[in-house]
Amino acid sequence: MKTIIISTLALTAITFAACNNNQPATSETQHSDSTAAAHHETAPAEKTLATVKPQFTDVSPATATALKAVIDSYLQLKNGLAADDDAATAKAAEAMSAALAKVDASQLTPEQKKIYAANEEDLKEHAEHISKNTGNIEHQREHFAQMSEDIYELAKAFGGGQPLYHAHCPMYNNNKGALWLSESSEIKNPYMGAKMANCGVMEELIQ
Amino acid sequence: MLKSKIAQGFSPGMLLAIFVVIQFFRPAKNQDSQQDATQDIATIYPMPDSVQHMMQLACYDCHSNHTRYPWYAEIQPVGWLLNKHVQEGRQELNFQEYGKYSFRRQRNKLKRMKEQITAGKMPLSSYTLLHPEARLTPAQKQAILTWIDSTLTKI
C-alpha cells in the first residue's frame, strides 16, 4: 500500500512537472511537444476537422439506442475524470456496465457482431475496474485510456447517436499519448484533469 | 483494535474452541489436475524459457489454475485469506486461460502487465515477502518487459 501511494505521488509529481514544462501560454491546441505540434498543423480548427462517417448504415434502432446509452455513460465518465471527480467517474462506469448488459448482440448482423464482440469483453472489464477504483483516479485513467480505444472503435463502426469529437492527449503515459471522445469540440482533458484542462488536440469528428 | 475488542468478549477457552472448529472449514484448492497448456500465454505468445520460468515462479500462484500452497495455507483463517487472494488474482488475469480472452483484451492485459511491473506493484510485496523465489531482480523484470514490448510490436 505504502509503495502504491509513494509511486502514485511520484508519478503525479512527474506528470505535473512534465505538464508545466510543456504547457503553452495560451493556445488550446498548440503544444511544444513534437507529436502535438505535428497534429496541430494538420488539425487546427473545427472547420477543417476531418469528418468520419460510421461504417454501418444498417444499425437497427434497438441497437442504436442501446449503444447510445453506452456512449452516454462513457461521456459522463470522461467528464468525471476531466473534473478530477473519482466518485462521479465510478458511478458513470457502473452506468456503463448496466448499459453494456442491455446490448442485445443477437440483433447485430454478423459483421456488426464481429466488431462489437472484439470490444465488448474489454469494455466490460474496464467499466468494472473504474467503478471499483474510487479514490484511485490515476488507475481509473489507465483503464480509461484503453476503454477509449474500444469506444472509438464502436463509434467509428456504429456511430455515437450524436456527433463525437475524437481528441488526443499527447502527453499522457510518458508522452505515449492517448485518445478520448467528447460530445464537444472544446478541449477538457480527462487524463490531466484540472491542472491541464485545455491541453489536447482535436483529431476528427465522427458523425 | 478489533481483535482486542473481540477477545474481550470471549474467554481464552472459547477462542481456542473457535480456532479448532474453523480448521474444519477448508476452502477448495486451486489445483487443476488437467494442466491444459493450449490456452496458456506462453503458447499464445511464445516467450523465452527463462521468462516463462520466472513468470511461473512469480505470477502463476495467483494468476493460473494451479497454486503452489505454502504450509501455512493449511491453517485457518490464513487459508481463507489466501484463497480469496488467489480467486481475485485469477479473475483479474489467468495466464493459463489467456487464449480465451478477446484479442483486444489480451493486448490490453499485456500493456497493463507492463505498467504493473514497471510501477513495482506486481508481484505484490505482501507476496514476495513470504516467497523469496518470486522476487524479481531489475534484470529479470527487464527480461519480462522486453518480451512484452516485442510481443506488442508483433501483434
mmCIF file of C-alpha atoms in Angstrom:
data_model
loop_
_atom_site.group_PDB
_atom_site.id
_atom_site.type_symbol
_atom_site.label_atom_id
_atom_site.label_comp_id
_atom_site.label_asym_id
_atom_site.label_seq_id
_atom_site.Cartn_x
_atom_site.Cartn_y
_atom_site.Cartn_z
ATOM 1 C CA MET A 1 0.000 0.000 0.000
ATOM 2 C CA LYS A 2 2.741 2.336 1.016
ATOM 3 C CA THR A 3 4.623 1.729 -2.212
ATOM 4 C CA ILE A 4 1.453 2.316 -4.205
ATOM 5 C CA ILE A 5 0.930 5.661 -2.506
ATOM 6 C CA ILE A 6 4.543 6.658 -2.951
ATOM 7 C CA SER A 7 4.672 5.631 -6.590
ATOM 8 C CA THR A 8 1.378 7.380 -7.278
ATOM 9 C CA LEU A 9 2.728 10.537 -5.683
ATOM 10 C CA ALA A 10 5.934 10.261 -7.639
ATOM 11 C CA LEU A 11 4.052 9.680 -10.866
ATOM 12 C CA THR A 12 1.766 12.632 -10.182
ATOM 13 C CA ALA A 13 4.766 14.811 -9.455
ATOM 14 C CA ILE A 14 6.482 13.764 -12.671
ATOM 15 C CA THR A 15 3.366 14.255 -14.759
ATOM 16 C CA PHE A 16 2.769 17.606 -13.175
ATOM 17 C CA ALA A 17 6.294 18.735 -13.825
ATOM 18 C CA ALA A 18 6.099 17.498 -17.407
ATOM 19 C CA CYS A 19 2.868 19.332 -17.961
ATOM 20 C CA ASN A 20 4.238 22.569 -16.613
ATOM 21 C CA ASN A 21 7.275 22.347 -18.805
ATOM 22 C CA ASN A 22 5.321 21.703 -21.909
ATOM 23 C CA GLN A 23 2.240 23.772 -21.441
ATOM 24 C CA PRO A 24 1.986 26.650 -23.866
ATOM 25 C CA ALA A 25 0.906 30.016 -22.558
ATOM 26 C CA THR A 26 -2.449 30.436 -24.213
ATOM 27 C CA SER A 27 -3.363 28.225 -27.110
ATOM 28 C CA GLU A 28 -5.583 25.239 -26.554
ATOM 29 C CA THR A 29 -4.347 23.320 -29.496
ATOM 30 C CA GLN A 30 -0.762 24.352 -29.756
ATOM 31 C CA HIS A 31 1.795 22.329 -27.971
ATOM 32 C CA SER A 32 5.527 22.391 -27.602
ATOM 33 C CA ASP A 33 5.504 18.612 -27.626
ATOM 34 C CA SER A 34 6.645 17.421 -31.023
ATOM 35 C CA THR A 35 3.800 14.934 -31.531
ATOM 36 C CA ALA A 36 1.268 17.558 -30.685
ATOM 37 C CA ALA A 37 2.887 20.103 -32.920
ATOM 38 C CA ALA A 38 2.637 17.701 -35.826
ATOM 39 C CA HIS A 39 -1.049 17.187 -35.147
ATOM 40 C CA HIS A 40 -1.579 20.844 -34.678
ATOM 41 C CA GLU A 41 -0.505 21.590 -38.214
ATOM 42 C CA THR A 42 -2.906 19.096 -39.681
ATOM 43 C CA ALA A 43 -5.936 19.619 -37.481
ATOM 44 C CA PRO A 44 -6.159 23.185 -36.287
ATOM 45 C CA ALA A 45 -9.790 24.204 -36.326
ATOM 46 C CA GLU A 46 -13.215 22.647 -36.302
ATOM 47 C CA LYS A 47 -13.989 23.838 -39.810
ATOM 48 C CA THR A 48 -11.239 21.787 -41.346
ATOM 49 C CA LEU A 49 -11.616 18.880 -38.926
ATOM 50 C CA ALA A 50 -11.723 15.588 -40.774
ATOM 51 C CA THR A 51 -15.165 14.055 -40.647
ATOM 52 C CA VAL A 52 -15.641 10.327 -40.298
ATOM 53 C CA LYS A 53 -18.841 8.578 -41.283
ATOM 54 C CA PRO A 54 -19.775 5.487 -39.273
ATOM 55 C CA GLN A 55 -19.100 2.269 -41.142
ATOM 56 C CA PHE A 56 -22.527 0.674 -40.717
ATOM 57 C CA THR A 57 -25.597 2.282 -42.213
ATOM 58 C CA ASP A 58 -27.851 -0.629 -41.287
ATOM 59 C CA VAL A 59 -27.794 -0.397 -37.480
ATOM 60 C CA SER A 60 -31.186 -1.367 -36.054
ATOM 61 C CA PRO A 61 -32.961 1.272 -33.921
ATOM 62 C CA ALA A 62 -32.805 -1.014 -30.867
ATOM 63 C CA THR A 63 -29.049 -1.434 -31.229
ATOM 64 C CA ALA A 64 -28.559 2.277 -31.843
ATOM 65 C CA THR A 65 -30.482 3.100 -28.659
ATOM 66 C CA ALA A 66 -28.584 0.526 -26.601
ATOM 67 C CA LEU A 67 -25.212 1.705 -27.866
ATOM 68 C CA LYS A 68 -26.127 5.350 -27.334
ATOM 69 C CA ALA A 69 -26.616 4.525 -23.643
ATOM 70 C CA VAL A 70 -23.096 3.054 -23.596
ATOM 71 C CA ILE A 71 -21.668 6.154 -25.280
ATOM 72 C CA ASP A 72 -23.601 8.446 -22.940
ATOM 73 C CA SER A 73 -22.171 6.723 -19.893
ATOM 74 C CA TYR A 74 -18.715 6.964 -21.453
ATOM 75 C CA LEU A 75 -19.138 10.726 -21.894
ATOM 76 C CA GLN A 76 -20.250 11.065 -18.268
ATOM 77 C CA LEU A 77 -17.251 9.060 -17.206
ATOM 78 C CA LYS A 78 -14.960 11.222 -19.293
ATOM 79 C CA ASN A 79 -16.445 14.379 -17.762
ATOM 80 C CA GLY A 80 -15.947 12.899 -14.300
ATOM 81 C CA LEU A 81 -12.254 12.411 -15.000
ATOM 82 C CA ALA A 82 -11.907 15.872 -16.531
ATOM 83 C CA ALA A 83 -13.361 17.266 -13.298
ATOM 84 C CA ASP A 84 -10.975 15.093 -11.216
ATOM 85 C CA ASP A 85 -14.074 13.545 -9.662
ATOM 86 C CA ASP A 86 -13.281 9.893 -8.979
ATOM 87 C CA ALA A 87 -16.660 9.176 -7.379
ATOM 88 C CA ALA A 88 -18.650 10.539 -10.334
ATOM 89 C CA THR A 89 -16.343 8.587 -12.640
ATOM 90 C CA ALA A 90 -17.007 5.371 -10.755
ATOM 91 C CA LYS A 91 -20.735 5.990 -10.881
ATOM 92 C CA ALA A 92 -20.648 6.545 -14.639
ATOM 93 C CA ALA A 93 -18.659 3.316 -15.001
ATOM 94 C CA GLU A 94 -21.436 1.486 -13.179
ATOM 95 C CA ALA A 95 -23.923 3.021 -15.595
ATOM 96 C CA MET A 96 -21.775 1.758 -18.442
ATOM 97 C CA SER A 97 -21.753 -1.788 -17.082
ATOM 98 C CA ALA A 98 -25.546 -1.638 -16.899
ATOM 99 C CA ALA A 99 -25.780 -0.193 -20.420
ATOM 100 C CA LEU A 100 -23.458 -2.866 -21.816
ATOM 101 C CA ALA A 101 -25.583 -5.586 -20.247
ATOM 102 C CA LYS A 102 -28.568 -4.264 -22.201
ATOM 103 C CA VAL A 103 -26.932 -4.515 -25.618
ATOM 104 C CA ASP A 104 -28.513 -7.453 -27.412
ATOM 105 C CA ALA A 105 -25.796 -8.917 -29.603
ATOM 106 C CA SER A 106 -28.303 -11.227 -31.311
ATOM 107 C CA GLN A 107 -29.751 -8.133 -33.019
ATOM 108 C CA LEU A 108 -26.477 -7.481 -34.810
ATOM 109 C CA THR A 109 -25.529 -8.516 -38.324
ATOM 110 C CA PRO A 110 -22.538 -10.886 -38.465
ATOM 111 C CA GLU A 111 -20.260 -8.028 -39.490
ATOM 112 C CA GLN A 112 -21.501 -5.789 -36.713
ATOM 113 C CA LYS A 113 -21.196 -8.599 -34.239
ATOM 114 C CA LYS A 114 -17.566 -9.101 -35.101
ATOM 115 C CA ILE A 115 -16.663 -5.535 -34.194
ATOM 116 C CA TYR A 116 -18.887 -5.448 -31.143
ATOM 117 C CA ALA A 117 -17.545 -8.735 -29.797
ATOM 118 C CA ALA A 118 -13.960 -7.590 -30.299
ATOM 119 C CA ASN A 119 -14.549 -4.740 -27.862
ATOM 120 C CA GLU A 120 -17.305 -5.942 -25.544
ATOM 121 C CA GLU A 121 -15.286 -8.060 -23.126
ATOM 122 C CA ASP A 122 -12.552 -5.462 -22.786
ATOM 123 C CA LEU A 123 -15.049 -2.648 -22.225
ATOM 124 C CA LYS A 124 -16.818 -4.594 -19.517
ATOM 125 C CA GLU A 125 -13.549 -5.184 -17.727
ATOM 126 C CA HIS A 126 -12.597 -1.510 -17.833
ATOM 127 C CA ALA A 127 -16.038 -0.399 -16.655
ATOM 128 C CA GLU A 128 -15.823 -2.786 -13.722
ATOM 129 C CA HIS A 129 -12.339 -1.668 -12.741
ATOM 130 C CA ILE A 130 -13.158 2.017 -12.985
ATOM 131 C CA SER A 131 -16.277 1.564 -10.872
ATOM 132 C CA LYS A 132 -14.258 -0.189 -8.173
ATOM 133 C CA ASN A 133 -11.447 2.348 -8.034
ATOM 134 C CA THR A 134 -12.948 5.326 -6.301
ATOM 135 C CA GLY A 135 -10.028 7.003 -4.555
ATOM 136 C CA ASN A 136 -7.526 5.990 -7.231
ATOM 137 C CA ILE A 137 -8.179 8.315 -10.131
ATOM 138 C CA GLU A 138 -4.848 7.582 -11.811
ATOM 139 C CA HIS A 139 -5.773 3.914 -12.048
ATOM 140 C CA GLN A 140 -9.192 4.906 -13.369
ATOM 141 C CA ARG A 141 -7.376 6.890 -16.046
ATOM 142 C CA GLU A 142 -5.173 3.923 -17.005
ATOM 143 C CA HIS A 143 -8.318 1.942 -17.727
ATOM 144 C CA PHE A 144 -9.976 4.917 -19.361
ATOM 145 C CA ALA A 145 -7.146 5.113 -21.918
ATOM 146 C CA GLN A 146 -7.832 1.566 -23.073
ATOM 147 C CA MET A 147 -11.592 1.976 -22.741
ATOM 148 C CA SER A 148 -11.447 4.991 -25.050
ATOM 149 C CA GLU A 149 -9.865 2.866 -27.773
ATOM 150 C CA ASP A 150 -12.749 0.408 -27.527
ATOM 151 C CA ILE A 151 -15.356 3.168 -27.582
ATOM 152 C CA TYR A 152 -13.594 4.771 -30.536
ATOM 153 C CA GLU A 153 -13.812 1.504 -32.480
ATOM 154 C CA LEU A 154 -17.516 1.195 -31.660
ATOM 155 C CA ALA A 155 -18.245 4.826 -32.545
ATOM 156 C CA LYS A 156 -16.448 4.521 -35.889
ATOM 157 C CA ALA A 157 -18.451 1.419 -36.709
ATOM 158 C CA PHE A 158 -21.889 2.171 -35.266
ATOM 159 C CA GLY A 159 -21.914 5.946 -34.772
ATOM 160 C CA GLY A 160 -22.402 7.615 -31.417
ATOM 161 C CA GLY A 161 -26.024 8.676 -31.693
ATOM 162 C CA GLN A 162 -24.635 12.228 -31.705
ATOM 163 C CA PRO A 163 -21.600 13.988 -33.172
ATOM 164 C CA LEU A 164 -18.484 12.834 -31.355
ATOM 165 C CA TYR A 165 -15.140 14.559 -31.357
ATOM 166 C CA HIS A 166 -12.037 12.444 -31.290
ATOM 167 C CA ALA A 167 -9.341 14.234 -29.293
ATOM 168 C CA HIS A 168 -5.779 13.338 -28.454
ATOM 169 C CA CYS A 169 -3.693 13.972 -25.370
ATOM 170 C CA PRO A 170 -0.060 13.737 -26.498
ATOM 171 C CA MET A 171 1.449 13.773 -23.036
ATOM 172 C CA TYR A 172 -0.387 11.043 -21.186
ATOM 173 C CA ASN A 173 1.590 7.925 -20.224
ATOM 174 C CA ASN A 174 5.075 9.391 -20.589
ATOM 175 C CA ASN A 175 4.309 11.109 -23.869
ATOM 176 C CA LYS A 176 2.961 7.945 -25.460
ATOM 177 C CA GLY A 177 -0.345 9.752 -25.722
ATOM 178 C CA ALA A 178 -3.938 8.633 -25.505
ATOM 179 C CA LEU A 179 -7.205 9.416 -27.195
ATOM 180 C CA TRP A 180 -10.631 10.295 -25.925
ATOM 181 C CA LEU A 181 -14.021 11.060 -27.383
ATOM 182 C CA SER A 182 -16.058 14.086 -26.494
ATOM 183 C CA GLU A 183 -19.507 15.486 -27.201
ATOM 184 C CA SER A 184 -17.983 18.931 -27.541
ATOM 185 C CA SER A 185 -15.224 20.482 -29.629
ATOM 186 C CA GLU A 186 -13.962 22.257 -26.513
ATOM 187 C CA ILE A 187 -10.935 20.525 -25.033
ATOM 188 C CA LYS A 188 -11.396 19.327 -21.449
ATOM 189 C CA ASN A 189 -8.644 16.859 -20.896
ATOM 190 C CA PRO A 190 -9.801 13.790 -18.919
ATOM 191 C CA TYR A 191 -6.245 12.470 -18.497
ATOM 192 C CA MET A 192 -4.725 15.552 -16.909
ATOM 193 C CA GLY A 193 -7.812 16.944 -15.208
ATOM 194 C CA ALA A 194 -7.986 20.487 -13.912
ATOM 195 C CA LYS A 195 -4.229 21.006 -13.792
ATOM 196 C CA MET A 196 -4.051 20.854 -17.586
ATOM 197 C CA ALA A 197 -7.649 21.080 -18.671
ATOM 198 C CA ASN A 198 -7.070 22.780 -22.012
ATOM 199 C CA CYS A 199 -4.279 20.587 -23.243
ATOM 200 C CA GLY A 200 -5.072 18.367 -26.179
ATOM 201 C CA VAL A 201 -5.641 18.252 -29.902
ATOM 202 C CA MET A 202 -8.821 17.712 -31.897
ATOM 203 C CA GLU A 203 -8.317 14.982 -34.461
ATOM 204 C CA GLU A 204 -11.616 14.305 -36.158
ATOM 205 C CA LEU A 205 -15.375 14.437 -35.971
ATOM 206 C CA ILE A 206 -17.441 11.265 -36.093
ATOM 207 C CA GLN A 207 -20.984 11.841 -37.299
ATOM 208 C CA MET B 1 -8.071 -2.853 17.896
ATOM 209 C CA LEU B 2 -10.837 -5.009 16.573
ATOM 210 C CA LYS B 3 -9.090 -8.128 17.708
ATOM 211 C CA SER B 4 -8.737 -6.945 21.276
ATOM 212 C CA LYS B 5 -12.403 -5.970 21.386
ATOM 213 C CA ILE B 6 -13.425 -9.380 20.154
ATOM 214 C CA ALA B 7 -11.024 -11.027 22.551
ATOM 215 C CA GLN B 8 -12.574 -9.179 25.499
ATOM 216 C CA GLY B 9 -15.909 -10.804 24.761
ATOM 217 C CA PHE B 10 -14.507 -14.333 24.708
ATOM 218 C CA SER B 11 -12.669 -16.422 27.236
ATOM 219 C CA PRO B 12 -9.371 -17.986 26.119
ATOM 220 C CA GLY B 13 -11.060 -21.383 26.135
ATOM 221 C CA MET B 14 -13.767 -20.210 23.778
ATOM 222 C CA LEU B 15 -11.224 -18.650 21.447
ATOM 223 C CA LEU B 16 -9.331 -21.908 21.330
ATOM 224 C CA ALA B 17 -12.552 -23.798 20.597
ATOM 225 C CA ILE B 18 -13.386 -21.395 17.761
ATOM 226 C CA PHE B 19 -9.885 -21.803 16.375
ATOM 227 C CA VAL B 20 -10.238 -25.579 16.402
ATOM 228 C CA VAL B 21 -13.662 -25.503 14.799
ATOM 229 C CA ILE B 22 -12.669 -23.219 11.922
ATOM 230 C CA GLN B 23 -9.906 -25.646 10.957
ATOM 231 C CA PHE B 24 -12.622 -27.909 9.562
ATOM 232 C CA PHE B 25 -13.795 -25.331 7.050
ATOM 233 C CA ARG B 26 -11.278 -25.703 4.299
ATOM 234 C CA PRO B 27 -11.578 -23.835 1.012
ATOM 235 C CA ALA B 28 -11.300 -25.873 -2.191
ATOM 236 C CA LYS B 29 -7.755 -25.679 -3.529
ATOM 237 C CA ASN B 30 -6.882 -24.034 -6.808
ATOM 238 C CA GLN B 31 -5.052 -27.020 -8.187
ATOM 239 C CA ASP B 32 -6.384 -28.069 -11.541
ATOM 240 C CA SER B 33 -5.176 -31.580 -12.258
ATOM 241 C CA GLN B 34 -5.556 -31.136 -16.003
ATOM 242 C CA GLN B 35 -2.779 -28.732 -16.824
ATOM 243 C CA ASP B 36 -4.102 -27.569 -20.167
ATOM 244 C CA ALA B 37 -1.358 -25.636 -21.952
ATOM 245 C CA THR B 38 -3.296 -24.842 -25.125
ATOM 246 C CA GLN B 39 -4.648 -21.552 -23.774
ATOM 247 C CA ASP B 40 -1.510 -20.644 -21.839
ATOM 248 C CA ILE B 41 0.015 -17.258 -22.578
ATOM 249 C CA ALA B 42 3.313 -18.975 -23.390
ATOM 250 C CA THR B 43 1.541 -20.948 -26.124
ATOM 251 C CA ILE B 44 -0.327 -17.930 -27.488
ATOM 252 C CA TYR B 45 2.643 -15.557 -27.397
ATOM 253 C CA PRO B 46 5.834 -17.610 -27.262
ATOM 254 C CA MET B 47 8.411 -16.397 -24.757
ATOM 255 C CA PRO B 48 11.964 -17.369 -23.825
ATOM 256 C CA ASP B 49 12.121 -20.305 -21.399
ATOM 257 C CA SER B 50 13.769 -18.087 -18.805
ATOM 258 C CA VAL B 51 10.861 -15.641 -18.931
ATOM 259 C CA GLN B 52 8.341 -18.447 -18.717
ATOM 260 C CA HIS B 53 10.128 -19.891 -15.721
ATOM 261 C CA MET B 54 10.194 -16.506 -13.965
ATOM 262 C CA MET B 55 6.520 -15.969 -14.617
ATOM 263 C CA GLN B 56 5.677 -19.396 -13.275
ATOM 264 C CA LEU B 57 7.595 -18.689 -10.075
ATOM 265 C CA ALA B 58 6.491 -15.094 -9.597
ATOM 266 C CA CYS B 59 3.000 -14.925 -11.114
ATOM 267 C CA TYR B 60 1.333 -18.292 -11.543
ATOM 268 C CA ASP B 61 0.441 -18.890 -7.876
ATOM 269 C CA CYS B 62 -2.269 -16.237 -8.170
ATOM 270 C CA HIS B 63 -2.674 -15.981 -11.938
ATOM 271 C CA SER B 64 -3.185 -19.555 -13.085
ATOM 272 C CA ASN B 65 -5.236 -22.652 -12.346
ATOM 273 C CA HIS B 66 -2.510 -24.119 -10.211
ATOM 274 C CA THR B 67 -1.344 -22.619 -6.925
ATOM 275 C CA ARG B 68 1.647 -23.972 -5.012
ATOM 276 C CA TYR B 69 0.355 -23.637 -1.473
ATOM 277 C CA PRO B 70 2.673 -22.908 1.442
ATOM 278 C CA TRP B 71 2.311 -24.999 4.612
ATOM 279 C CA TYR B 72 0.552 -22.229 6.497
ATOM 280 C CA ALA B 73 -2.295 -22.346 3.996
ATOM 281 C CA GLU B 74 -3.421 -25.393 5.981
ATOM 282 C CA ILE B 75 -4.167 -23.178 8.981
ATOM 283 C CA GLN B 76 -7.413 -21.239 9.042
ATOM 284 C CA PRO B 77 -8.167 -18.389 8.697
ATOM 285 C CA VAL B 78 -4.887 -17.972 6.750
ATOM 286 C CA GLY B 79 -6.098 -20.460 4.145
ATOM 287 C CA TRP B 80 -9.307 -18.478 3.639
ATOM 288 C CA LEU B 81 -7.411 -15.251 3.097
ATOM 289 C CA LEU B 82 -5.056 -16.898 0.642
ATOM 290 C CA ASN B 83 -7.965 -18.447 -1.176
ATOM 291 C CA LYS B 84 -9.704 -15.100 -1.572
ATOM 292 C CA HIS B 85 -6.472 -13.616 -2.834
ATOM 293 C CA VAL B 86 -5.952 -16.350 -5.407
ATOM 294 C CA GLN B 87 -9.534 -16.090 -6.616
ATOM 295 C CA GLU B 88 -9.213 -12.361 -7.138
ATOM 296 C CA GLY B 89 -5.896 -12.758 -8.906
ATOM 297 C CA ARG B 90 -7.243 -15.415 -11.211
ATOM 298 C CA GLN B 91 -10.335 -13.446 -12.055
ATOM 299 C CA GLU B 92 -8.160 -10.495 -12.923
ATOM 300 C CA LEU B 93 -5.691 -12.340 -15.083
ATOM 301 C CA ASN B 94 -5.314 -16.052 -15.693
ATOM 302 C CA PHE B 95 -2.212 -16.886 -17.682
ATOM 303 C CA GLN B 96 -3.424 -20.405 -18.340
ATOM 304 C CA GLU B 97 -6.656 -19.144 -19.870
ATOM 305 C CA TYR B 98 -5.130 -16.265 -21.744
ATOM 306 C CA GLY B 99 -6.142 -17.719 -25.094
ATOM 307 C CA LYS B 100 -9.791 -17.392 -24.119
ATOM 308 C CA TYR B 101 -9.605 -13.613 -23.877
ATOM 309 C CA SER B 102 -10.574 -11.494 -26.864
ATOM 310 C CA PHE B 103 -7.631 -10.190 -28.838
ATOM 311 C CA ARG B 104 -8.046 -6.656 -27.592
ATOM 312 C CA ARG B 105 -8.219 -7.844 -24.013
ATOM 313 C CA GLN B 106 -5.075 -9.928 -24.483
ATOM 314 C CA ARG B 107 -3.235 -6.933 -25.824
ATOM 315 C CA ASN B 108 -4.506 -4.567 -23.155
ATOM 316 C CA LYS B 109 -3.604 -7.006 -20.407
ATOM 317 C CA LEU B 110 -0.065 -7.147 -21.745
ATOM 318 C CA LYS B 111 0.103 -3.367 -21.585
ATOM 319 C CA ARG B 112 -1.219 -3.328 -18.045
ATOM 320 C CA MET B 113 1.186 -6.071 -17.000
ATOM 321 C CA LYS B 114 3.937 -3.800 -18.179
ATOM 322 C CA GLU B 115 2.554 -0.886 -16.176
ATOM 323 C CA GLN B 116 2.205 -3.005 -13.049
ATOM 324 C CA ILE B 117 5.719 -4.419 -13.264
ATOM 325 C CA THR B 118 7.275 -1.053 -14.094
ATOM 326 C CA ALA B 119 5.478 0.605 -11.188
ATOM 327 C CA GLY B 120 6.629 -2.191 -8.884
ATOM 328 C CA LYS B 121 3.037 -3.091 -7.999
ATOM 329 C CA MET B 122 3.457 -6.673 -9.179
ATOM 330 C CA PRO B 123 4.406 -9.140 -7.873
ATOM 331 C CA LEU B 124 2.668 -7.900 -4.708
ATOM 332 C CA SER B 125 5.119 -7.043 -1.951
ATOM 333 C CA SER B 126 2.951 -8.927 0.552
ATOM 334 C CA TYR B 127 3.503 -11.999 -1.616
ATOM 335 C CA THR B 128 7.231 -11.642 -2.250
ATOM 336 C CA LEU B 129 7.757 -11.119 1.482
ATOM 337 C CA LEU B 130 6.985 -14.778 2.063
ATOM 338 C CA HIS B 131 8.000 -16.032 -1.390
ATOM 339 C CA PRO B 132 11.617 -15.008 -1.966
ATOM 340 C CA GLU B 133 11.683 -17.004 -5.223
ATOM 341 C CA ALA B 134 9.066 -14.623 -6.595
ATOM 342 C CA ARG B 135 11.216 -11.539 -6.062
ATOM 343 C CA LEU B 136 12.331 -10.239 -9.430
ATOM 344 C CA THR B 137 15.680 -8.546 -9.862
ATOM 345 C CA PRO B 138 15.778 -5.457 -12.107
ATOM 346 C CA ALA B 139 17.376 -7.605 -14.835
ATOM 347 C CA GLN B 140 14.613 -10.199 -14.555
ATOM 348 C CA LYS B 141 11.945 -7.520 -14.706
ATOM 349 C CA GLN B 142 13.662 -6.117 -17.758
ATOM 350 C CA ALA B 143 13.617 -9.519 -19.442
ATOM 351 C CA ILE B 144 9.855 -9.743 -18.956
ATOM 352 C CA LEU B 145 9.345 -6.161 -20.140
ATOM 353 C CA THR B 146 11.463 -6.793 -23.232
ATOM 354 C CA TRP B 147 9.333 -9.799 -24.052
ATOM 355 C CA ILE B 148 6.135 -7.774 -23.559
ATOM 356 C CA ASP B 149 7.430 -4.978 -25.786
ATOM 357 C CA SER B 150 8.495 -7.300 -28.573
ATOM 358 C CA THR B 151 5.165 -9.124 -28.362
ATOM 359 C CA LEU B 152 3.225 -5.861 -28.517
ATOM 360 C CA THR B 153 5.033 -4.785 -31.669
ATOM 361 C CA LYS B 154 4.284 -8.114 -33.332
ATOM 362 C CA ILE B 155 0.566 -8.277 -32.620
#
